[in-house]
CSV table of C-alpha atoms in Angstrom, one decimal:
chain,number,residue,atom,x,y,z
A,1416,MET,CA,-68.7,-86.9,65.3
A,1417,THR,CA,-69.3,-85.0,62.1
A,1418,VAL,CA,-70.4,-81.4,62.1
A,1419,LYS,CA,-71.5,-79.1,59.2
A,1420,ALA,CA,-71.2,-75.4,59.7
A,1421,LEU,CA,-72.5,-72.6,57.5
A,1422,ILE,CA,-69.9,-69.9,57.1
A,1423,PRO,CA,-70.9,-66.3,56.6
A,1424,VAL,CA,-69.3,-64.2,53.9
A,1425,ARG,CA,-66.1,-62.7,55.4
A,1426,THR,CA,-65.0,-59.1,54.9
A,1427,VAL,CA,-62.0,-57.5,56.5
A,1428,ASN,CA,-61.3,-53.8,55.9
A,1429,LEU,CA,-57.5,-53.6,56.1
A,1430,VAL,CA,-57.4,-50.0,54.7
A,1431,ALA,CA,-59.4,-48.3,57.5
A,1432,PRO,CA,-57.5,-47.8,60.7
A,1433,LEU,CA,-58.5,-49.5,64.0
A,1434,ALA,CA,-60.4,-47.9,66.7
A,1435,TYR,CA,-57.6,-45.8,68.0
A,1436,LYS,CA,-54.8,-43.9,66.3
A,1437,ALA,CA,-52.1,-46.4,65.3
A,1438,THR,CA,-49.3,-45.6,67.7
A,1439,ALA,CA,-46.9,-47.8,69.6
A,1440,MET,CA,-48.1,-46.5,72.9
A,1441,HIS,CA,-51.8,-47.3,72.1
A,1442,THR,CA,-51.4,-50.7,70.7
A,1443,THR,CA,-52.7,-52.5,73.7
A,1444,GLU,CA,-55.8,-50.3,74.1
A,1445,THR,CA,-56.4,-50.6,70.3
A,1446,ALA,CA,-56.4,-54.3,70.3
A,1447,ALA,CA,-58.6,-54.5,73.4
A,1448,HIS,CA,-61.1,-52.0,72.0
A,1449,ALA,CA,-61.3,-53.7,68.7
A,1450,HIS,CA,-61.8,-57.1,70.4
A,1451,CYS,CA,-64.7,-55.7,72.5
A,1452,THR,CA,-66.5,-53.9,69.7
A,1453,SER,CA,-66.2,-56.6,67.0
A,1454,GLY,CA,-67.3,-59.5,69.2
A,1455,ALA,CA,-64.4,-61.6,68.0
A,1456,ALA,CA,-62.6,-64.1,70.2
A,1457,THR,CA,-59.4,-65.7,69.2
A,1458,THR,CA,-58.2,-67.6,72.2
A,1459,LEU,CA,-55.0,-69.4,71.0
A,1460,ILE,CA,-53.4,-72.0,73.1
A,1461,GLY,CA,-50.4,-73.7,71.6
A,1462,ALA,CA,-51.2,-75.0,68.2
A,1463,SER,CA,-55.0,-75.2,68.7
A,1464,LEU,CA,-57.9,-72.8,68.7
A,1465,ARG,CA,-60.0,-73.1,71.8
A,1466,GLY,CA,-63.1,-71.5,73.3
A,1467,GLY,CA,-64.0,-69.4,70.2
A,1468,SER,CA,-62.4,-69.8,66.9
A,1469,VAL,CA,-62.9,-66.9,64.5
A,1470,SER,CA,-62.9,-66.9,60.8
A,1471,SER,CA,-62.0,-63.3,60.3
A,1472,ALA,CA,-61.0,-60.1,62.1
A,1473,ILE,CA,-64.7,-59.1,62.2
A,1474,GLY,CA,-67.2,-61.8,63.0
A,1475,THR,CA,-68.9,-63.8,65.8
A,1476,PRO,CA,-67.5,-66.5,68.0
A,1477,LEU,CA,-68.2,-69.9,66.6
A,1478,THR,CA,-68.9,-73.2,68.4
A,1479,PRO,CA,-65.8,-74.6,70.2
A,1480,GLY,CA,-64.1,-77.3,68.3
A,1481,ILE,CA,-65.4,-76.3,64.8
A,1482,ALA,CA,-62.7,-75.0,62.5
A,1483,THR,CA,-63.8,-73.0,59.5
A,1484,SER,CA,-62.4,-71.5,56.3
A,1485,THR,CA,-63.5,-69.3,53.5
A,1486,THR,CA,-65.5,-72.0,51.8
A,1487,ALA,CA,-69.3,-72.0,52.2
A,1488,THR,CA,-69.5,-75.3,54.0
A,1489,ARG,CA,-66.9,-77.8,55.3
A,1490,THR,CA,-67.1,-81.1,57.1
A,1491,THR,CA,-64.8,-81.2,60.1
A,1492,THR,CA,-64.2,-84.1,62.4
A,1493,THR,CA,-63.6,-83.2,66.0
A,1494,ARG,CA,-61.1,-85.2,67.9
A,1495,ALA,CA,-61.0,-85.8,71.7
A,1496,THR,CA,-57.2,-85.2,71.8
A,1497,LYS,CA,-55.4,-83.0,74.3
A,1498,ALA,CA,-53.8,-79.9,73.0
A,1499,ARG,CA,-50.0,-79.6,73.1
A,1500,LEU,CA,-48.6,-78.0,76.3
A,1501,SER,CA,-47.0,-74.9,75.0
A,1502,PRO,CA,-47.1,-71.2,75.8
A,1503,SER,CA,-50.4,-69.5,75.1
A,1504,ALA,CA,-50.5,-66.8,72.4
A,1505,ASP,CA,-52.2,-63.5,73.2
A,1506,PRO,CA,-56.0,-63.9,72.9
A,1507,HIS,CA,-56.0,-60.7,70.8
A,1508,LEU,CA,-53.2,-61.8,68.5
A,1509,PHE,CA,-55.0,-61.4,65.2
A,1510,HIS,CA,-56.1,-57.8,66.0
A,1511,GLN,CA,-52.5,-57.0,67.1
A,1512,LEU,CA,-51.2,-58.5,63.9
A,1513,VAL,CA,-53.5,-56.3,61.8
A,1514,GLN,CA,-52.4,-53.3,63.7
A,1515,ALA,CA,-48.7,-54.3,63.2
A,1516,TYR,CA,-49.5,-54.6,59.4
A,1517,LEU,CA,-51.0,-51.1,59.3
A,1518,ASP,CA,-48.0,-49.7,61.2
A,1519,CYS,CA,-45.5,-51.6,59.0
A,1520,ARG,CA,-47.0,-50.5,55.6
A,1521,ARG,CA,-47.3,-46.8,56.7
A,1522,THR,CA,-43.9,-45.9,55.2
A,1523,LYS,CA,-43.3,-49.0,53.0
A,1524,ARG,CA,-46.6,-49.2,51.1
A,1525,ASN,CA,-45.1,-48.5,47.7
A,1526,SER,CA,-42.3,-51.1,48.0
A,1527,ALA,CA,-42.4,-54.2,45.9
A,1528,SER,CA,-42.6,-56.6,48.9
A,1529,ALA,CA,-45.4,-54.5,50.5
A,1530,LEU,CA,-47.5,-54.4,47.3
A,1531,ALA,CA,-47.1,-58.2,46.8
A,1532,PHE,CA,-48.2,-58.8,50.4
A,1533,GLU,CA,-51.1,-56.4,50.1
A,1534,ALA,CA,-52.4,-58.0,46.9
A,1535,GLN,CA,-53.6,-60.9,49.2
A,1536,ALA,CA,-53.5,-59.2,52.5
A,1537,GLU,CA,-56.2,-61.1,54.3
A,1538,HIS,CA,-54.9,-64.5,53.2
A,1539,ASN,CA,-51.3,-63.6,54.0
A,1540,LEU,CA,-52.2,-62.2,57.4
A,1541,LEU,CA,-54.2,-65.3,58.3
A,1542,GLN,CA,-51.4,-67.5,57.2
A,1543,LEU,CA,-48.9,-65.5,59.3
A,1544,HIS,CA,-51.3,-65.7,62.2
A,1545,ASP,CA,-51.6,-69.4,62.0
A,1546,GLU,CA,-47.8,-69.8,61.8
A,1547,LEU,CA,-47.3,-67.6,64.9
A,1548,ALA,CA,-50.1,-69.4,66.9
A,1549,SER,CA,-48.9,-72.9,66.1
A,1550,GLY,CA,-45.2,-72.1,66.7
A,1551,THR,CA,-44.1,-72.9,63.1
A,1552,TYR,CA,-43.2,-69.3,62.2
A,1553,GLN,CA,-39.6,-68.8,61.0
A,1554,PRO,CA,-38.0,-65.6,59.7
A,1555,GLY,CA,-37.5,-65.6,55.9
A,1556,GLN,CA,-34.7,-64.5,53.6
A,1557,SER,CA,-33.1,-61.1,54.1
A,1558,VAL,CA,-31.7,-58.8,51.5
A,1559,CYS,CA,-28.3,-57.2,52.1
A,1560,PHE,CA,-27.1,-54.1,50.2
A,1561,VAL,CA,-24.6,-51.3,50.7
A,1562,ILE,CA,-25.3,-47.6,51.1
A,1563,THR,CA,-22.4,-45.1,50.6
A,1564,HIS,CA,-24.0,-42.0,52.2
A,1565,PRO,CA,-22.8,-40.6,54.6
A,1566,ARG,CA,-20.4,-43.6,54.8
A,1567,ALA,CA,-20.3,-47.1,53.4
A,1568,ARG,CA,-22.3,-49.5,55.5
A,1569,GLU,CA,-24.4,-52.7,55.1
A,1570,VAL,CA,-28.2,-52.5,55.3
A,1571,TRP,CA,-30.2,-55.7,55.9
A,1572,ALA,CA,-33.8,-55.7,54.8
A,1573,ALA,CA,-36.1,-58.4,56.1
A,1574,GLN,CA,-39.1,-59.6,54.2
A,1575,PHE,CA,-42.3,-57.6,54.6
A,1576,ARG,CA,-44.0,-60.4,56.6
A,1577,ASP,CA,-41.0,-60.5,58.9
A,1578,ARG,CA,-41.2,-56.7,59.4
A,1579,ILE,CA,-44.8,-57.2,60.4
A,1580,VAL,CA,-43.7,-59.6,63.1
A,1581,HIS,CA,-41.1,-57.0,64.2
A,1582,HIS,CA,-43.8,-54.4,64.6
A,1583,LEU,CA,-46.0,-56.9,66.4
A,1584,LEU,CA,-43.3,-57.7,69.0
A,1585,TYR,CA,-42.4,-54.0,69.3
A,1586,ASN,CA,-46.0,-52.9,69.8
A,1587,GLN,CA,-46.4,-55.5,72.6
A,1588,ILE,CA,-43.2,-55.2,74.7
A,1589,ALA,CA,-41.8,-51.8,73.9
A,1590,PRO,CA,-44.0,-49.6,76.1
A,1591,ARG,CA,-42.9,-51.4,79.3
A,1592,PHE,CA,-39.2,-50.7,78.3
A,1593,HIS,CA,-39.9,-47.1,77.3
A,1594,ALA,CA,-41.4,-46.5,80.7
A,1595,ARG,CA,-38.1,-47.5,82.3
A,1596,PHE,CA,-35.8,-45.6,79.9
A,1597,THR,CA,-34.4,-42.2,81.1
A,1598,ALA,CA,-35.6,-39.0,79.5
A,1599,ASP,CA,-32.2,-38.6,78.0
A,1600,SER,CA,-32.4,-41.8,75.9
A,1601,CYS,CA,-33.2,-41.1,72.3
A,1602,ALA,CA,-33.8,-42.9,69.0
A,1603,CYS,CA,-36.5,-45.4,68.2
A,1604,ILE,CA,-38.7,-44.0,71.0
A,1605,PRO,CA,-41.9,-42.2,70.1
A,1606,GLY,CA,-41.3,-38.4,70.1
A,1607,ARG,CA,-37.5,-38.8,70.7
A,1608,GLY,CA,-35.8,-38.4,67.4
A,1609,THR,CA,-32.8,-36.3,66.4
A,1610,LEU,CA,-34.6,-33.0,67.0
A,1611,TYR,CA,-35.5,-34.1,70.5
A,1612,ALA,CA,-31.9,-35.1,71.2
A,1613,ALA,CA,-30.5,-31.8,69.9
A,1614,LYS,CA,-33.0,-29.8,71.9
A,1615,ARG,CA,-32.4,-31.9,75.0
A,1616,LEU,CA,-28.6,-31.4,74.8
A,1617,GLU,CA,-29.0,-27.7,74.2
A,1618,HIS,CA,-31.3,-27.4,77.2
A,1619,GLN,CA,-28.7,-29.1,79.4
A,1620,VAL,CA,-25.9,-27.0,78.1
A,1621,ARG,CA,-27.8,-23.9,79.0
A,1622,SER,CA,-28.5,-25.3,82.4
A,1623,ILE,CA,-24.9,-26.2,83.3
A,1624,THR,CA,-23.5,-22.9,81.9
A,1625,ARG,CA,-26.2,-20.8,83.5
A,1626,ASN,CA,-27.3,-19.7,80.0
A,1627,TRP,CA,-23.8,-19.5,78.6
A,1628,SER,CA,-22.5,-17.3,81.5
A,1629,GLN,CA,-20.2,-19.9,83.1
A,1630,PRO,CA,-17.6,-22.2,81.6
A,1631,ALA,CA,-18.2,-26.0,81.2
A,1632,HIS,CA,-16.8,-29.0,79.4
A,1633,TYR,CA,-18.3,-31.9,77.5
A,1634,LEU,CA,-17.2,-35.5,76.9
A,1635,LYS,CA,-18.5,-37.0,73.7
A,1636,CYS,CA,-18.1,-40.7,73.1
A,1637,ASP,CA,-19.0,-43.2,70.4
A,1638,LEU,CA,-19.1,-47.0,70.8
A,1639,ALA,CA,-16.8,-48.9,68.4
A,1640,ASN,CA,-18.6,-51.1,65.8
A,1641,PHE,CA,-21.7,-51.0,67.9
A,1642,PHE,CA,-24.3,-53.1,66.0
A,1643,VAL,CA,-21.7,-55.7,64.9
A,1644,SER,CA,-20.3,-56.0,68.5
A,1645,ILE,CA,-23.7,-56.6,70.3
A,1646,ASP,CA,-23.6,-59.8,72.4
A,1647,LYS,CA,-27.0,-61.4,71.9
A,1648,ALA,CA,-26.7,-63.5,75.1
A,1649,VAL,CA,-26.3,-60.3,77.2
A,1650,LEU,CA,-29.3,-58.7,75.4
A,1651,LEU,CA,-31.4,-61.8,75.9
A,1652,GLU,CA,-30.8,-61.7,79.6
A,1653,GLN,CA,-32.0,-58.1,79.7
A,1654,LEU,CA,-35.2,-58.9,77.8
A,1655,GLN,CA,-36.0,-61.7,80.2
A,1656,ARG,CA,-36.0,-59.2,83.1
A,1657,GLN,CA,-39.1,-57.5,81.7
A,1658,VAL,CA,-40.9,-59.9,79.3
A,1659,THR,CA,-42.6,-62.3,81.7
A,1660,GLU,CA,-45.1,-63.7,79.2
A,1661,ALA,CA,-43.7,-67.0,77.9
A,1662,TRP,CA,-45.1,-66.8,74.4
A,1663,TRP,CA,-43.9,-63.2,73.8
A,1664,MET,CA,-40.5,-64.1,75.3
A,1665,GLU,CA,-40.2,-67.0,72.8
A,1666,LEU,CA,-41.1,-64.7,70.0
A,1667,ALA,CA,-38.5,-62.1,71.1
A,1668,THR,CA,-35.9,-64.9,71.4
A,1669,LEU,CA,-36.7,-66.1,67.9
A,1670,VAL,CA,-36.4,-62.6,66.4
A,1671,LEU,CA,-33.2,-61.7,68.4
A,1672,MET,CA,-31.3,-65.0,67.9
A,1673,HIS,CA,-32.1,-65.3,64.2
A,1674,ASP,CA,-29.0,-65.1,62.1
A,1675,PRO,CA,-29.8,-63.5,58.7
A,1676,ARG,CA,-26.5,-64.6,57.3
A,1677,HIS,CA,-27.8,-68.1,56.9
A,1678,ASP,CA,-30.4,-67.1,54.3
A,1679,VAL,CA,-29.5,-63.8,52.5
A,1680,ARG,CA,-29.6,-62.4,49.0
A,1681,VAL,CA,-26.9,-59.8,48.4
A,1682,HIS,CA,-27.7,-56.9,46.1
A,1683,GLY,CA,-24.8,-55.0,44.6
A,1684,SER,CA,-21.3,-55.7,43.2
A,1685,LYS,CA,-18.3,-57.0,45.0
A,1686,ALA,CA,-16.7,-53.6,44.7
A,1687,GLU,CA,-19.6,-52.1,46.7
A,1688,LEU,CA,-19.4,-54.7,49.4
A,1689,ALA,CA,-15.6,-54.1,49.6
A,1690,LEU,CA,-16.3,-50.4,50.6
A,1691,VAL,CA,-17.5,-51.6,54.0
A,1692,PRO,CA,-14.6,-52.1,56.4
A,1693,ALA,CA,-14.2,-55.8,57.4
A,1694,HIS,CA,-14.7,-55.1,61.1
A,1695,LYS,CA,-18.0,-53.3,60.4
A,1696,SER,CA,-19.5,-56.1,58.3
A,1697,LEU,CA,-22.0,-58.4,59.9
A,1698,PHE,CA,-20.7,-61.2,57.7
A,1699,ASN,CA,-17.5,-61.2,59.8
A,1700,ALA,CA,-19.1,-61.0,63.2
A,1701,PRO,CA,-18.6,-63.9,65.6
A,1702,ASP,CA,-21.5,-66.3,66.1
A,1703,GLY,CA,-24.0,-65.0,68.6
A,1704,HIS,CA,-22.9,-61.4,68.0
A,1705,GLY,CA,-24.3,-58.6,65.8
A,1706,LEU,CA,-27.7,-57.2,64.9
A,1707,PRO,CA,-28.6,-56.3,61.3
A,1708,ILE,CA,-28.8,-52.6,60.6
A,1709,GLY,CA,-32.2,-51.7,59.0
A,1710,ASN,CA,-34.7,-53.6,61.2
A,1711,LEU,CA,-37.0,-52.0,63.7
A,1712,SER,CA,-36.2,-54.8,66.1
A,1713,SER,CA,-32.5,-54.1,66.0
A,1714,GLN,CA,-33.0,-50.4,66.9
A,1715,PHE,CA,-35.3,-51.3,69.8
A,1716,PHE,CA,-32.9,-54.0,71.1
A,1717,ALA,CA,-30.0,-51.5,71.0
A,1718,ASN,CA,-31.9,-49.2,73.3
A,1719,VAL,CA,-32.7,-52.1,75.7
A,1720,LEU,CA,-29.0,-53.0,75.8
A,1721,LEU,CA,-27.8,-49.5,76.4
A,1722,ASN,CA,-30.4,-48.8,79.0
A,1723,ASP,CA,-27.9,-50.3,81.6
A,1724,LEU,CA,-25.4,-47.6,80.5
A,1725,ASP,CA,-28.0,-44.9,80.9
A,1726,GLN,CA,-29.0,-46.0,84.4
A,1727,PHE,CA,-25.3,-46.3,85.3
A,1728,ALA,CA,-24.6,-42.7,84.2
A,1729,LYS,CA,-27.6,-41.3,86.0
A,1730,HIS,CA,-27.5,-43.3,89.3
A,1731,GLN,CA,-23.9,-44.5,89.7
A,1732,LEU,CA,-22.0,-41.6,88.1
A,1733,ARG,CA,-24.8,-39.2,89.2
A,1734,ALA,CA,-24.2,-37.3,86.0
A,1735,PRO,CA,-26.9,-34.6,86.0
A,1736,HIS,CA,-26.3,-33.7,82.3
A,1737,TYR,CA,-26.2,-36.7,80.0
A,1738,VAL,CA,-27.8,-37.4,76.6
A,1739,ARG,CA,-27.5,-40.5,74.4
A,1740,TYR,CA,-28.6,-41.1,70.8
A,1741,VAL,CA,-28.1,-44.8,69.8
A,1742,ASP,CA,-24.4,-45.4,70.4
A,1743,ASP,CA,-23.4,-41.7,70.7
A,1744,PHE,CA,-23.5,-40.0,74.1
A,1745,VAL,CA,-22.5,-36.8,75.7
A,1746,LEU,CA,-21.7,-35.9,79.4
A,1747,LEU,CA,-21.4,-32.3,80.6
A,1748,HIS,CA,-19.6,-31.1,83.7
A,1749,GLN,CA,-17.7,-28.0,84.9
A,1750,SER,CA,-14.5,-30.1,85.6
A,1751,PRO,CA,-12.6,-31.9,82.8
A,1752,GLN,CA,-11.0,-34.1,85.5
A,1753,TRP,CA,-14.4,-35.4,86.6
A,1754,LEU,CA,-15.2,-36.2,82.9
A,1755,ASN,CA,-12.0,-38.1,82.5
A,1756,ALA,CA,-12.7,-40.1,85.6
A,1757,ALA,CA,-16.3,-40.8,84.4
A,1758,ARG,CA,-14.9,-42.1,81.1
A,1759,GLN,CA,-12.8,-44.7,82.9
A,1760,ARG,CA,-15.8,-45.9,84.9
A,1761,ILE,CA,-18.0,-46.0,81.8
A,1762,GLU,CA,-15.3,-48.1,80.0
A,1763,ALA,CA,-15.4,-50.6,82.9
A,1764,LYS,CA,-19.2,-50.7,82.8
A,1765,LEU,CA,-19.1,-51.3,79.0
A,1766,THR,CA,-16.8,-54.3,79.5
A,1767,VAL,CA,-19.7,-56.0,81.3
A,1768,LEU,CA,-21.9,-55.4,78.2
A,1769,HIS,CA,-19.0,-56.6,75.9
A,1770,LEU,CA,-18.7,-53.2,74.3
A,1771,GLN,CA,-16.0,-50.6,74.1
A,1772,ILE,CA,-15.5,-46.9,73.4
A,1773,ASN,CA,-14.0,-45.8,70.1
A,1774,PRO,CA,-10.9,-43.8,71.2
A,1775,ARG,CA,-10.7,-42.0,67.8
A,1776,LYS,CA,-14.1,-40.5,68.3
A,1777,THR,CA,-13.8,-39.5,71.9
A,1778,VAL,CA,-13.8,-35.7,72.4
A,1779,LEU,CA,-13.2,-33.6,75.5
A,1780,GLN,CA,-13.3,-29.8,75.2
A,1781,PRO,CA,-15.1,-26.7,76.4
A,1782,VAL,CA,-18.7,-26.4,75.3
A,1783,ALA,CA,-18.1,-22.9,74.0
A,1784,ARG,CA,-16.3,-24.5,71.0
A,1785,GLY,CA,-19.5,-26.2,69.9
A,1786,ILE,CA,-20.9,-29.7,70.3
A,1787,ASP,CA,-21.4,-31.7,67.1
A,1788,PHE,CA,-24.3,-34.0,67.9
A,1789,VAL,CA,-27.0,-35.7,65.7
A,1790,GLY,CA,-26.2,-33.6,62.7
A,1791,GLN,CA,-26.3,-30.2,64.5
A,1792,VAL,CA,-23.7,-28.0,66.2
A,1793,ILE,CA,-24.7,-26.4,69.5
A,1794,LYS,CA,-22.8,-23.2,70.1
A,1795,PRO,CA,-23.4,-20.2,72.4
A,1796,TRP,CA,-26.9,-18.8,71.5
A,1797,GLN,CA,-27.3,-20.8,68.4
A,1798,ARG,CA,-27.9,-24.3,67.0
A,1799,THR,CA,-26.9,-24.8,63.4
A,1800,THR,CA,-26.8,-27.6,60.9
A,1801,ARG,CA,-23.5,-29.4,60.5
A,1802,ARG,CA,-21.4,-27.8,57.7
A,1803,LYS,CA,-20.7,-31.2,56.1
A,1804,THR,CA,-24.4,-31.9,55.9
A,1805,LEU,CA,-25.1,-28.6,54.0
A,1806,ARG,CA,-22.2,-29.2,51.6
A,1807,THR,CA,-23.5,-32.7,50.8
A,1808,ALA,CA,-27.0,-31.3,50.2
A,1809,MET,CA,-25.7,-28.7,47.8
A,1810,ASP,CA,-23.6,-31.2,45.9
A,1811,ARG,CA,-26.4,-33.7,45.6
A,1812,LEU,CA,-29.1,-31.1,44.5
A,1813,THR,CA,-26.7,-29.7,41.9
A,1814,ASP,CA,-26.4,-33.0,40.1
A,1815,MET,CA,-29.7,-34.5,40.9
A,1816,PRO,CA,-32.2,-35.3,38.0
A,1817,THR,CA,-35.0,-32.8,37.7
A,1818,GLU,CA,-37.7,-35.4,38.4
A,1819,ASP,CA,-36.2,-36.1,41.9
A,1820,LEU,CA,-35.5,-32.4,42.8
A,1821,HIS,CA,-38.8,-31.5,44.2
A,1822,GLN,CA,-39.0,-34.2,46.8
A,1823,ALA,CA,-35.3,-34.0,47.8
A,1824,GLY,CA,-35.4,-30.2,48.0
A,1825,ASN,CA,-38.3,-30.2,50.4
A,1826,SER,CA,-36.6,-32.9,52.5
A,1827,TYR,CA,-33.5,-30.8,52.9
A,1828,PHE,CA,-35.6,-27.7,53.7
A,1829,GLY,CA,-37.3,-29.7,56.4
A,1830,LEU,CA,-33.9,-30.8,57.8
A,1831,LEU,CA,-32.5,-27.3,57.8
A,1832,ARG,CA,-35.6,-25.9,59.6
A,1833,GLN,CA,-34.8,-28.0,62.7
A,1834,ALA,CA,-31.8,-25.7,63.5
A,1835,THR,CA,-32.6,-22.4,65.3
A,1836,HIS,CA,-30.2,-20.4,63.1
A,1837,SER,CA,-30.8,-21.7,59.6
A,1838,HIS,CA,-31.8,-18.6,57.6
A,1839,HIS,CA,-28.4,-18.3,55.9
A,1840,ASP,CA,-28.3,-22.0,55.0
A,1841,ARG,CA,-31.8,-22.0,53.7
A,1842,ALA,CA,-31.0,-19.0,51.6
A,1843,ARG,CA,-28.1,-20.8,49.9
A,1844,LEU,CA,-30.3,-23.8,49.3
A,1845,ALA,CA,-33.2,-21.6,47.9
A,1846,LYS,CA,-30.8,-19.9,45.5
A,1847,LEU,CA,-29.6,-23.2,44.1
A,1848,LEU,CA,-33.2,-24.4,43.6
A,1849,LEU,CA,-34.2,-21.2,41.9
A,1850,GLN,CA,-31.4,-21.6,39.5
A,1851,ARG,CA,-32.7,-25.0,38.6
A,1852,GLY,CA,-36.1,-23.6,37.8
A,1853,HIS,CA,-38.1,-24.2,40.9
A,1854,ALA,CA,-40.3,-21.7,42.8
A,1855,VAL,CA,-39.4,-21.3,46.4
A,1856,LYS,CA,-41.8,-20.2,49.2
A,1857,ALA,CA,-41.1,-16.7,50.5
A,1858,ASP,CA,-40.1,-18.0,54.0
A,1859,MET,CA,-37.7,-20.5,52.3
A,1860,THR,CA,-39.4,-23.5,53.9
A,1861,LYS,CA,-40.5,-25.4,50.8
A,1862,ILE,CA,-40.4,-25.5,47.0
A,1863,TYR,CA,-43.0,-26.1,44.4
A,1864,PRO,CA,-42.8,-28.5,41.4
A,1865,GLN,CA,-42.1,-27.2,38.0
A,1866,ARG,CA,-45.0,-26.7,35.6
A,1867,LYS,CA,-45.0,-29.1,32.7
A,1868,SER,CA,-44.8,-27.3,29.4
A,1869,ALA,CA,-47.8,-27.6,27.2
C-alpha cells in the first residue's frame, strides 16, 4: 500500500524555555505539560514509531504507520511486519530531550561544541532522538586534558551531544534518588553546593557544642583515589534497585559502563600529563573501574554509590552529626574514642563498596581548632575562607591580564562573600583591584570594568 502525506511546515523554538522553569526537579512535570499543550504524541516502542508519529516538537499526531520528514511530500510503503521486542522508550522522549538540551547549554552555550550543535539544533536533536529510540546510540569521543589548579588532575570532557544524554538521564532518574538521600549529602544535588555543606556543618557544630559552650571532637576523612577506584559493578547494582524502567536502565548502563579510554583525544603535552600521579590517572585504572571527572553523570553516580555510606552512618552508627561532600565527610561527637571506633566500622563498610579511606588525610581533633571543609574554616563564632584559597586568589589577580580581571575579580568576591567573616579578606582583594585600576563597590562585593580610553 502506498500513501502520500502532506507535511506542514515545521518550526521548533529551541530558544524559548518549556512550560515550566528548567530545573531537574521539574523535568517530569515539564515534559508532561508540554506534551498535553502541544498535542504531540511520540510513542516509541523499540526501533519503531507507533500510534502517533510526530514530525516535530510542536505538531499534531499523524496517521499510524506513516513516517514523515522535512520534505513537502514523500511516498512511504507500509509493511505488515512486527516490531522488534525491545524495551519501550518514554512516550515523551523528544520533549525530555529538548529540555535536556536547554539544561546542557545553559552554562556551555559559548563553547565550540555547543555552537556547532546549535547551528543545526533541530536536525541534531532529531538525529539523537532517533538513535536513542532505535537503540543505536553510542557515546562518542571524549577529550582529556589536565588542570593544575588547585592540584594536577585529569578532566574528561564528553561531546556536547553526549552531555545532552547525560542531562536526559539525570533529569529522569535523579529525583527518585534525591528523595532517598539524607539531608547531609551534598554536591550535585539542587540547592546543596559548597555553601550548603559549610552551613550544614556549622549548624551541627553549634548543636553538639551547645553554641560553642561545650567541648567536642570531629573526625574528617577523605576517600583514597575516589573516582578512579569506583567499581562500576557495585554501582550498577545500586542503580538497579531504583531504576525499574527497562529502557532507562539500559541507557543508565550504557552511560555508566562506557569506557572513554577507548576513544579519546588528549589535549596537552606529555609533561602536563606527567603531573598527574599514576594512581590518580583514569588511564591506569583496572577494567570496570573508574569514572571520568568532568561529566554530570559521574558526579551523580558518585552520590548514588556513597548513599550506602550515608545510610550506614545515620542508621547503623547512629551518628547524629555527619556531613558529606562528594568523597569528604565529617563526623562530630563528644568522645574521640567513639569517633575512632566509628572510623573502624566505616572502613569495614567501605570494603564492601571496594573503597578505602586515605590515612594521610584523616584528621581527629577538637572542633575548637577549626574544621577545614569545602574551602572554608569553621571556628568558634566565625566561618572564614581557607587561607590558601585567598593567597591563590591574590597571586592570580596580581599577574592576570587586564581583560580577564573584571570577571575573575567578581568571581573571587562572590566566593569570599560566602564566609560569615570575610570583611578583612575582601578589603585585601579590593585594595589589589584598586591598584590595578578598577573601581570597587563601597561594600566590597563587586568591581566595575575599566573605561576604555577615547
